[in-house]
Amino acid sequence: MTLLTIASTVQSATAASENIAAPWWMWVIFHVVIFALLAIDLGFGQRKAHAPTFKESLGWVGFYVGCAALYAGWIFYQYGAQPAILFTTGYVVEYSLSVDNLFVFIALFRFFSVPETVRHRVLFWGILGALVFRGIFIAVGALLISQFQWILYIFGAFLVYTGWKLLRSHDDADVDPANNPILKWCKKQFPVTIDYHGAKFAIRDHGKFLLTPLALVLITVETTDIIFAVDSIPAIFSITSDPFLVYTSNVFAILGLRSLFFVLDRLLPLFRYLKPALALVLAFIGVKMLIHHWVNITPGVSLSIVVTTLFTAVLISIAADKIEKRKRL
């Protein structure tokens, strides 16, 4: 038996144990739970327009991470360790990529001079839109992979290229929303007010329908997230091809982004080296996809590499921040 045959056999056996084949009712229950979480967020987190405090935001981040941990525990109880590790790995990867996306959102909000009291409203509806678009992309990705297995190699090569490109990029502040083609089209098609009108996306002035700048911010956030999904969806499919695990890990990673945004906005120095770490993670995942027929990297090893890389980046960032503060004294 050749090495290729052995590797293919191991890969097939692993894939079979990874697929939990969730029945339709499990999809329904999952969405009921997610809508309940969003209702809690909408009812308590947005009961009035305000700038969330650091403590409040950190509490919500902990709440959503805790929900993901409980869900991983349920996966472990119901289906075993392998699917639970795959979900956790997918969640960590998607959550980490989302952190990098939030840096861009911070730059966008500063570009548009969005008042802090209404930023949470844009992020909330932006997350709802992201859930819809991610669901569509995941369904398309699952269909493509089921029909064309060779597309995994394209995904892998794309992730390696994305990692290299991310490593070479310098500053998220270079993002220019004015070049967003959808934003340009909206400005041509709809009249837009000059000033913000609280948390409203549109107003009526003398019977005329007008968009507010907040609507343009939301459009920019949504279109930017679609671009980000091009990177994140191949990344999650490199970990598992099970649609339920792919979708649920993505959803849980997206849910807590609103609160995480306000945490990151105050802790930017602690994440200065996260971008190169994410580049390495994407490159690793891409290589893993390219060599999966010959080398079987187990989910446990993948999770260890991803977590260690990201944790090391945070530690180095904290150390660098402390050294800079000492130099200023």
mmCIF file of C-alpha atoms in Angstrom:
data_model
loop_
_atom_site.group_PDB
_atom_site.id
_atom_site.type_symbol
_atom_site.label_atom_id
_atom_site.label_comp_id
_atom_site.label_asym_id
_atom_site.label_seq_id
_atom_site.Cartn_x
_atom_site.Cartn_y
_atom_site.Cartn_z
ATOM 1 C CA MET A 1 0.000 0.000 0.000
ATOM 2 C CA THR A 2 1.450 3.353 -1.023
ATOM 3 C CA LEU A 3 1.851 6.340 1.248
ATOM 4 C CA LEU A 4 -0.820 8.191 -0.744
ATOM 5 C CA THR A 5 -3.314 5.334 -0.268
ATOM 6 C CA ILE A 6 -2.650 5.212 3.469
ATOM 7 C CA ALA A 7 -3.061 8.955 3.815
ATOM 8 C CA SER A 8 -6.282 8.918 1.784
ATOM 9 C CA THR A 9 -7.676 6.100 3.946
ATOM 10 C CA VAL A 10 -6.869 7.980 7.142
ATOM 11 C CA GLN A 11 -8.336 11.170 5.710
ATOM 12 C CA SER A 12 -11.577 9.397 4.703
ATOM 13 C CA ALA A 13 -11.956 7.791 8.114
ATOM 14 C CA THR A 14 -11.313 11.106 9.834
ATOM 15 C CA ALA A 15 -13.815 12.914 7.606
ATOM 16 C CA ALA A 16 -16.459 10.305 8.380
ATOM 17 C CA SER A 17 -15.997 10.750 12.124
ATOM 18 C CA GLU A 18 -16.086 14.537 11.725
ATOM 19 C CA ASN A 19 -19.469 14.673 9.973
ATOM 20 C CA ILE A 20 -22.213 14.903 12.568
ATOM 21 C CA ALA A 21 -25.020 14.954 9.962
ATOM 22 C CA ALA A 22 -27.264 17.257 12.002
ATOM 23 C CA PRO A 23 -30.992 16.638 11.388
ATOM 24 C CA TRP A 24 -33.304 19.456 10.330
ATOM 25 C CA TRP A 25 -34.756 19.951 13.810
ATOM 26 C CA MET A 26 -31.282 20.679 15.203
ATOM 27 C CA TRP A 27 -30.907 23.521 12.709
ATOM 28 C CA VAL A 28 -34.268 24.882 13.864
ATOM 29 C CA ILE A 29 -33.356 24.690 17.557
ATOM 30 C CA PHE A 30 -29.998 26.329 16.913
ATOM 31 C CA HIS A 31 -31.613 29.292 15.167
ATOM 32 C CA VAL A 32 -34.198 29.638 17.934
ATOM 33 C CA VAL A 33 -31.348 29.873 20.461
ATOM 34 C CA ILE A 34 -29.461 32.399 18.304
ATOM 35 C CA PHE A 35 -32.542 34.589 17.862
ATOM 36 C CA ALA A 36 -33.094 34.436 21.619
ATOM 37 C CA LEU A 37 -29.507 35.614 22.215
ATOM 38 C CA LEU A 38 -29.982 38.443 19.724
ATOM 39 C CA ALA A 39 -33.238 39.415 21.437
ATOM 40 C CA ILE A 40 -31.425 39.542 24.781
ATOM 41 C CA ASP A 41 -28.707 41.669 23.193
ATOM 42 C CA LEU A 42 -31.261 43.969 21.588
ATOM 43 C CA GLY A 43 -33.340 44.237 24.749
ATOM 44 C CA PHE A 44 -30.572 44.784 27.282
ATOM 45 C CA GLY A 45 -27.534 45.918 25.294
ATOM 46 C CA GLN A 46 -29.453 48.465 23.202
ATOM 47 C CA ARG A 47 -32.326 49.554 25.390
ATOM 48 C CA LYS A 48 -31.099 53.110 24.850
ATOM 49 C CA ALA A 49 -28.519 54.797 22.659
ATOM 50 C CA HIS A 50 -25.308 55.025 24.683
ATOM 51 C CA ALA A 51 -21.584 54.421 24.467
ATOM 52 C CA PRO A 52 -21.013 51.072 26.232
ATOM 53 C CA THR A 53 -18.469 51.184 29.026
ATOM 54 C CA PHE A 54 -15.392 48.968 28.937
ATOM 55 C CA LYS A 55 -16.735 46.880 31.815
ATOM 56 C CA GLU A 56 -20.124 46.452 30.140
ATOM 57 C CA SER A 57 -18.561 45.462 26.820
ATOM 58 C CA LEU A 58 -16.168 43.023 28.479
ATOM 59 C CA GLY A 59 -19.109 41.422 30.257
ATOM 60 C CA TRP A 60 -20.957 40.851 26.980
ATOM 61 C CA VAL A 61 -17.803 39.436 25.373
ATOM 62 C CA GLY A 62 -17.525 36.987 28.262
ATOM 63 C CA PHE A 63 -21.213 36.117 27.902
ATOM 64 C CA TYR A 64 -20.910 35.215 24.219
ATOM 65 C CA VAL A 65 -17.630 33.332 24.668
ATOM 66 C CA GLY A 66 -19.297 31.428 27.499
ATOM 67 C CA CYS A 67 -22.232 30.545 25.221
ATOM 68 C CA ALA A 68 -19.793 29.209 22.615
ATOM 69 C CA ALA A 69 -18.005 27.177 25.295
ATOM 70 C CA LEU A 70 -21.297 25.684 26.507
ATOM 71 C CA TYR A 71 -22.199 24.812 22.923
ATOM 72 C CA ALA A 72 -18.803 23.132 22.422
ATOM 73 C CA GLY A 73 -19.488 21.142 25.584
ATOM 74 C CA TRP A 74 -22.840 20.062 24.195
ATOM 75 C CA ILE A 75 -21.186 18.988 20.925
ATOM 76 C CA PHE A 76 -18.691 16.960 22.960
ATOM 77 C CA TYR A 77 -21.471 15.305 24.988
ATOM 78 C CA GLN A 78 -23.614 14.585 21.946
ATOM 79 C CA TYR A 79 -21.042 13.634 19.293
ATOM 80 C CA GLY A 80 -17.678 13.156 20.978
ATOM 81 C CA ALA A 81 -14.309 14.884 21.214
ATOM 82 C CA GLN A 82 -13.483 15.101 17.498
ATOM 83 C CA PRO A 83 -16.440 17.299 16.418
ATOM 84 C CA ALA A 84 -16.056 19.408 19.584
ATOM 85 C CA ILE A 85 -12.392 20.107 18.771
ATOM 86 C CA LEU A 86 -13.292 20.935 15.170
ATOM 87 C CA PHE A 87 -15.975 23.376 16.306
ATOM 88 C CA THR A 88 -13.597 24.994 18.801
ATOM 89 C CA THR A 89 -10.813 25.306 16.215
ATOM 90 C CA GLY A 90 -13.218 26.835 13.701
ATOM 91 C CA TYR A 91 -14.560 29.198 16.331
ATOM 92 C CA VAL A 92 -11.085 30.358 17.393
ATOM 93 C CA VAL A 93 -9.968 30.905 13.786
ATOM 94 C CA GLU A 94 -13.134 32.789 12.795
ATOM 95 C CA TYR A 95 -13.135 34.832 16.009
ATOM 96 C CA SER A 96 -9.503 35.791 15.476
ATOM 97 C CA LEU A 97 -10.125 36.818 11.881
ATOM 98 C CA SER A 98 -13.092 38.843 13.111
ATOM 99 C CA VAL A 99 -10.788 40.695 15.504
ATOM 100 C CA ASP A 100 -8.714 41.845 12.540
ATOM 101 C CA ASN A 101 -11.919 42.862 10.748
ATOM 102 C CA LEU A 102 -12.919 44.993 13.724
ATOM 103 C CA PHE A 103 -9.706 46.979 13.389
ATOM 104 C CA VAL A 104 -10.953 48.012 9.949
ATOM 105 C CA PHE A 105 -14.368 48.894 11.401
ATOM 106 C CA ILE A 106 -12.638 51.128 13.949
ATOM 107 C CA ALA A 107 -10.923 52.928 11.057
ATOM 108 C CA LEU A 108 -14.257 53.224 9.212
ATOM 109 C CA PHE A 109 -16.036 54.733 12.213
ATOM 110 C CA ARG A 110 -13.259 57.259 12.639
ATOM 111 C CA PHE A 111 -13.370 58.088 8.928
ATOM 112 C CA PHE A 112 -17.122 58.792 9.118
ATOM 113 C CA SER A 113 -16.847 60.446 12.567
ATOM 114 C CA VAL A 114 -19.627 58.212 13.888
ATOM 115 C CA PRO A 115 -20.822 59.308 17.367
ATOM 116 C CA GLU A 116 -19.949 56.732 20.026
ATOM 117 C CA THR A 117 -23.551 56.627 21.249
ATOM 118 C CA VAL A 118 -24.827 55.080 17.986
ATOM 119 C CA ARG A 119 -21.932 52.840 17.006
ATOM 120 C CA HIS A 120 -23.449 49.842 18.766
ATOM 121 C CA ARG A 121 -26.600 50.183 16.607
ATOM 122 C CA VAL A 122 -24.594 50.012 13.373
ATOM 123 C CA LEU A 123 -22.665 47.003 14.642
ATOM 124 C CA PHE A 124 -25.809 45.179 15.740
ATOM 125 C CA TRP A 125 -27.527 45.450 12.356
ATOM 126 C CA GLY A 126 -24.218 44.851 10.649
ATOM 127 C CA ILE A 127 -23.911 41.558 12.526
ATOM 128 C CA LEU A 128 -27.419 40.536 11.469
ATOM 129 C CA GLY A 129 -26.477 41.155 7.855
ATOM 130 C CA ALA A 130 -23.220 39.266 8.311
ATOM 131 C CA LEU A 131 -25.124 36.224 9.600
ATOM 132 C CA VAL A 132 -27.256 36.188 6.446
ATOM 133 C CA PHE A 133 -24.343 36.612 4.040
ATOM 134 C CA ARG A 134 -22.144 34.080 5.849
ATOM 135 C CA GLY A 135 -24.992 31.558 5.691
ATOM 136 C CA ILE A 136 -25.253 32.058 1.923
ATOM 137 C CA PHE A 137 -21.493 31.784 1.409
ATOM 138 C CA ILE A 138 -21.255 28.657 3.548
ATOM 139 C CA ALA A 139 -24.093 26.991 1.618
ATOM 140 C CA VAL A 140 -22.381 27.803 -1.689
ATOM 141 C CA GLY A 141 -19.010 26.643 -0.360
ATOM 142 C CA ALA A 142 -20.425 23.348 0.902
ATOM 143 C CA LEU A 143 -22.098 22.748 -2.467
ATOM 144 C CA LEU A 144 -18.899 23.469 -4.396
ATOM 145 C CA ILE A 145 -16.791 21.205 -2.196
ATOM 146 C CA SER A 146 -19.306 18.355 -2.448
ATOM 147 C CA GLN A 147 -19.236 18.606 -6.250
ATOM 148 C CA PHE A 148 -15.600 19.571 -6.848
ATOM 149 C CA GLN A 149 -13.131 18.255 -4.256
ATOM 150 C CA TRP A 150 -10.236 19.894 -6.102
ATOM 151 C CA ILE A 151 -11.561 23.316 -5.103
ATOM 152 C CA LEU A 152 -9.978 22.723 -1.680
ATOM 153 C CA TYR A 153 -6.585 23.243 -3.315
ATOM 154 C CA ILE A 154 -7.770 26.584 -4.684
ATOM 155 C CA PHE A 155 -8.987 27.550 -1.212
ATOM 156 C CA GLY A 156 -5.632 26.512 0.263
ATOM 157 C CA ALA A 157 -3.575 28.490 -2.261
ATOM 158 C CA PHE A 158 -5.850 31.508 -1.740
ATOM 159 C CA LEU A 159 -5.363 31.389 2.039
ATOM 160 C CA VAL A 160 -1.581 31.199 1.686
ATOM 161 C CA TYR A 161 -1.700 34.221 -0.625
ATOM 162 C CA THR A 162 -4.033 36.050 1.792
ATOM 163 C CA GLY A 163 -1.652 35.371 4.676
ATOM 164 C CA TRP A 164 1.276 36.716 2.671
ATOM 165 C CA LYS A 165 -0.738 39.789 1.655
ATOM 166 C CA LEU A 166 -1.841 40.404 5.258
ATOM 167 C CA LEU A 167 1.762 40.136 6.434
ATOM 168 C CA ARG A 168 2.834 42.799 3.929
ATOM 169 C CA SER A 169 0.013 45.222 4.743
ATOM 170 C CA HIS A 170 0.900 48.069 7.060
ATOM 171 C CA ASP A 171 -2.086 49.988 8.363
ATOM 172 C CA ASP A 172 -5.836 49.414 8.479
ATOM 173 C CA ALA A 173 -6.254 53.167 8.532
ATOM 174 C CA ASP A 174 -5.434 53.113 4.821
ATOM 175 C CA VAL A 175 -8.926 51.763 4.197
ATOM 176 C CA ASP A 176 -10.802 54.383 2.173
ATOM 177 C CA PRO A 177 -14.597 53.990 2.275
ATOM 178 C CA ALA A 178 -14.890 56.634 -0.446
ATOM 179 C CA ASN A 179 -13.674 54.003 -2.931
ATOM 180 C CA ASN A 180 -16.490 51.598 -2.059
ATOM 181 C CA PRO A 181 -18.460 51.245 -5.344
ATOM 182 C CA ILE A 182 -21.736 50.411 -3.571
ATOM 183 C CA LEU A 183 -21.344 53.494 -1.399
ATOM 184 C CA LYS A 184 -20.761 55.646 -4.493
ATOM 185 C CA TRP A 185 -23.870 54.191 -6.123
ATOM 186 C CA CYS A 186 -25.994 54.895 -3.030
ATOM 187 C CA LYS A 187 -24.870 58.503 -2.926
ATOM 188 C CA LYS A 188 -25.890 58.928 -6.559
ATOM 189 C CA GLN A 189 -29.264 57.221 -6.153
ATOM 190 C CA PHE A 190 -30.406 58.550 -2.761
ATOM 191 C CA PRO A 191 -30.244 61.979 -1.144
ATOM 192 C CA VAL A 192 -28.181 61.932 2.051
ATOM 193 C CA THR A 193 -28.354 64.337 4.987
ATOM 194 C CA ILE A 194 -25.230 66.161 6.053
ATOM 195 C CA ASP A 195 -25.648 65.584 9.779
ATOM 196 C CA TYR A 196 -26.390 62.484 11.859
ATOM 197 C CA HIS A 197 -29.911 62.187 13.258
ATOM 198 C CA GLY A 198 -29.378 60.117 16.366
ATOM 199 C CA ALA A 199 -29.588 56.384 15.684
ATOM 200 C CA LYS A 200 -31.803 56.794 12.600
ATOM 201 C CA PHE A 201 -30.746 55.363 9.246
ATOM 202 C CA ALA A 202 -33.316 57.433 7.326
ATOM 203 C CA ILE A 203 -35.617 60.383 7.902
ATOM 204 C CA ARG A 204 -38.441 62.198 6.111
ATOM 205 C CA ASP A 205 -37.979 65.890 5.467
ATOM 206 C CA HIS A 206 -40.984 67.689 3.945
ATOM 207 C CA GLY A 207 -42.248 64.369 2.623
ATOM 208 C CA LYS A 208 -38.908 63.501 1.061
ATOM 209 C CA PHE A 209 -37.065 60.302 1.987
ATOM 210 C CA LEU A 210 -33.456 60.937 3.030
ATOM 211 C CA LEU A 211 -30.701 58.576 4.131
ATOM 212 C CA THR A 212 -28.521 59.632 7.036
ATOM 213 C CA PRO A 213 -24.734 59.214 7.159
ATOM 214 C CA LEU A 214 -25.364 56.330 9.586
ATOM 215 C CA ALA A 215 -27.014 54.377 6.739
ATOM 216 C CA LEU A 216 -23.911 54.861 4.600
ATOM 217 C CA VAL A 217 -21.756 53.595 7.468
ATOM 218 C CA LEU A 218 -23.931 50.478 7.740
ATOM 219 C CA ILE A 219 -23.692 49.878 3.972
ATOM 220 C CA THR A 220 -19.901 50.213 4.141
ATOM 221 C CA VAL A 221 -19.669 47.827 7.098
ATOM 222 C CA GLU A 222 -21.837 45.238 5.316
ATOM 223 C CA THR A 223 -19.923 45.371 2.032
ATOM 224 C CA THR A 224 -16.605 45.258 3.882
ATOM 225 C CA ASP A 225 -17.747 42.172 5.790
ATOM 226 C CA ILE A 226 -18.640 40.460 2.505
ATOM 227 C CA ILE A 227 -15.063 41.017 1.360
ATOM 228 C CA PHE A 228 -13.765 39.613 4.642
ATOM 229 C CA ALA A 229 -15.957 36.531 4.206
ATOM 230 C CA VAL A 230 -13.945 35.635 1.100
ATOM 231 C CA ASP A 231 -11.019 34.947 3.455
ATOM 232 C CA SER A 232 -12.847 33.461 6.413
ATOM 233 C CA ILE A 233 -15.096 30.950 4.632
ATOM 234 C CA PRO A 234 -12.219 29.035 2.959
ATOM 235 C CA ALA A 235 -10.437 29.082 6.332
ATOM 236 C CA ILE A 236 -13.281 27.351 8.145
ATOM 237 C CA PHE A 237 -13.750 24.774 5.376
ATOM 238 C CA SER A 238 -10.095 23.838 5.771
ATOM 239 C CA ILE A 239 -10.900 22.726 9.321
ATOM 240 C CA THR A 240 -14.091 20.779 8.663
ATOM 241 C CA SER A 241 -16.465 20.285 5.761
ATOM 242 C CA ASP A 242 -19.458 19.525 7.968
ATOM 243 C CA PRO A 243 -21.995 22.302 7.168
ATOM 244 C CA PHE A 244 -23.435 22.385 10.675
ATOM 245 C CA LEU A 245 -20.051 22.774 12.393
ATOM 246 C CA VAL A 246 -18.946 25.338 9.799
ATOM 247 C CA TYR A 247 -22.100 27.394 10.170
ATOM 248 C CA THR A 248 -22.417 27.253 13.963
ATOM 249 C CA SER A 249 -18.759 28.141 14.583
ATOM 250 C CA ASN A 250 -19.143 31.108 12.222
ATOM 251 C CA VAL A 251 -22.337 32.295 13.910
ATOM 252 C CA PHE A 252 -20.901 32.128 17.418
ATOM 253 C CA ALA A 253 -17.776 33.975 16.246
ATOM 254 C CA ILE A 254 -19.903 36.775 14.778
ATOM 255 C CA LEU A 255 -22.355 37.133 17.677
ATOM 256 C CA GLY A 256 -20.027 38.812 20.142
ATOM 257 C CA LEU A 257 -18.381 41.213 17.700
ATOM 258 C CA ARG A 258 -20.457 44.227 18.736
ATOM 259 C CA SER A 259 -19.161 44.136 22.311
ATOM 260 C CA LEU A 260 -15.681 43.050 21.247
ATOM 261 C CA PHE A 261 -15.440 46.177 19.102
ATOM 262 C CA PHE A 262 -15.691 48.472 22.135
ATOM 263 C CA VAL A 263 -13.136 46.366 24.028
ATOM 264 C CA LEU A 264 -10.630 46.497 21.175
ATOM 265 C CA ASP A 265 -11.168 50.211 20.663
ATOM 266 C CA ARG A 266 -9.720 50.734 24.141
ATOM 267 C CA LEU A 267 -7.017 48.034 24.001
ATOM 268 C CA LEU A 268 -5.474 48.585 20.568
ATOM 269 C CA PRO A 269 -1.855 48.587 21.835
ATOM 270 C CA LEU A 270 -2.323 45.062 23.223
ATOM 271 C CA PHE A 271 -3.063 43.684 19.754
ATOM 272 C CA ARG A 272 -0.394 45.373 17.639
ATOM 273 C CA TYR A 273 1.169 42.041 16.631
ATOM 274 C CA LEU A 274 -2.089 40.215 16.024
ATOM 275 C CA LYS A 275 -1.995 40.882 12.273
ATOM 276 C CA PRO A 276 1.261 38.961 11.599
ATOM 277 C CA ALA A 277 -0.036 36.169 13.837
ATOM 278 C CA LEU A 278 -3.230 35.995 11.782
ATOM 279 C CA ALA A 279 -1.130 35.932 8.611
ATOM 280 C CA LEU A 280 0.757 32.908 9.959
ATOM 281 C CA VAL A 281 -2.505 31.209 10.953
ATOM 282 C CA LEU A 282 -3.977 31.712 7.467
ATOM 283 C CA ALA A 283 -0.777 30.447 5.850
ATOM 284 C CA PHE A 284 -0.769 27.365 8.100
ATOM 285 C CA ILE A 285 -4.408 26.621 7.308
ATOM 286 C CA GLY A 286 -3.749 27.083 3.588
ATOM 287 C CA VAL A 287 -0.759 24.717 3.647
ATOM 288 C CA LYS A 288 -2.840 22.229 5.634
ATOM 289 C CA MET A 289 -5.435 22.231 2.850
ATOM 290 C CA LEU A 290 -2.779 21.821 0.144
ATOM 291 C CA ILE A 291 -1.133 18.793 1.781
ATOM 292 C CA HIS A 292 -4.169 17.120 3.352
ATOM 293 C CA HIS A 293 -4.007 14.117 0.989
ATOM 294 C CA TRP A 294 -0.438 13.340 2.034
ATOM 295 C CA VAL A 295 -0.166 14.634 5.614
ATOM 296 C CA ASN A 296 -2.969 14.293 8.145
ATOM 297 C CA ILE A 297 -2.782 17.105 10.704
ATOM 298 C CA THR A 298 -5.243 16.212 13.444
ATOM 299 C CA PRO A 299 -7.784 18.746 14.764
ATOM 300 C CA GLY A 300 -6.061 18.758 18.159
ATOM 301 C CA VAL A 301 -2.718 19.700 16.629
ATOM 302 C CA SER A 302 -4.360 22.384 14.476
ATOM 303 C CA LEU A 303 -6.117 23.902 17.486
ATOM 304 C CA SER A 304 -2.873 23.910 19.486
ATOM 305 C CA ILE A 305 -0.943 25.660 16.700
ATOM 306 C CA VAL A 306 -3.656 28.297 16.178
ATOM 307 C CA VAL A 307 -4.132 29.094 19.876
ATOM 308 C CA THR A 308 -0.372 29.136 20.599
ATOM 309 C CA THR A 309 0.312 31.489 17.681
ATOM 310 C CA LEU A 310 -2.410 33.958 18.658
ATOM 311 C CA PHE A 311 -1.620 33.804 22.386
ATOM 312 C CA THR A 312 2.065 34.415 21.707
ATOM 313 C CA ALA A 313 1.187 37.459 19.568
ATOM 314 C CA VAL A 314 -0.870 38.954 22.420
ATOM 315 C CA LEU A 315 1.925 38.329 24.951
ATOM 316 C CA ILE A 316 4.513 39.969 22.685
ATOM 317 C CA SER A 317 2.150 42.914 22.134
ATOM 318 C CA ILE A 318 1.677 43.382 25.886
ATOM 319 C CA ALA A 319 5.430 43.211 26.474
ATOM 320 C CA ALA A 320 6.107 45.747 23.704
ATOM 321 C CA ASP A 321 3.500 48.118 25.150
ATOM 322 C CA LYS A 322 5.099 47.924 28.607
ATOM 323 C CA ILE A 323 8.553 48.608 27.172
ATOM 324 C CA GLU A 324 7.247 51.708 25.355
ATOM 325 C CA LYS A 325 5.591 53.007 28.519
ATOM 326 C CA ARG A 326 8.856 52.607 30.456
ATOM 327 C CA LYS A 327 10.721 54.536 27.778
ATOM 328 C CA ARG A 328 8.288 57.463 28.105
ATOM 329 C CA LEU A 329 8.937 57.735 31.851
#
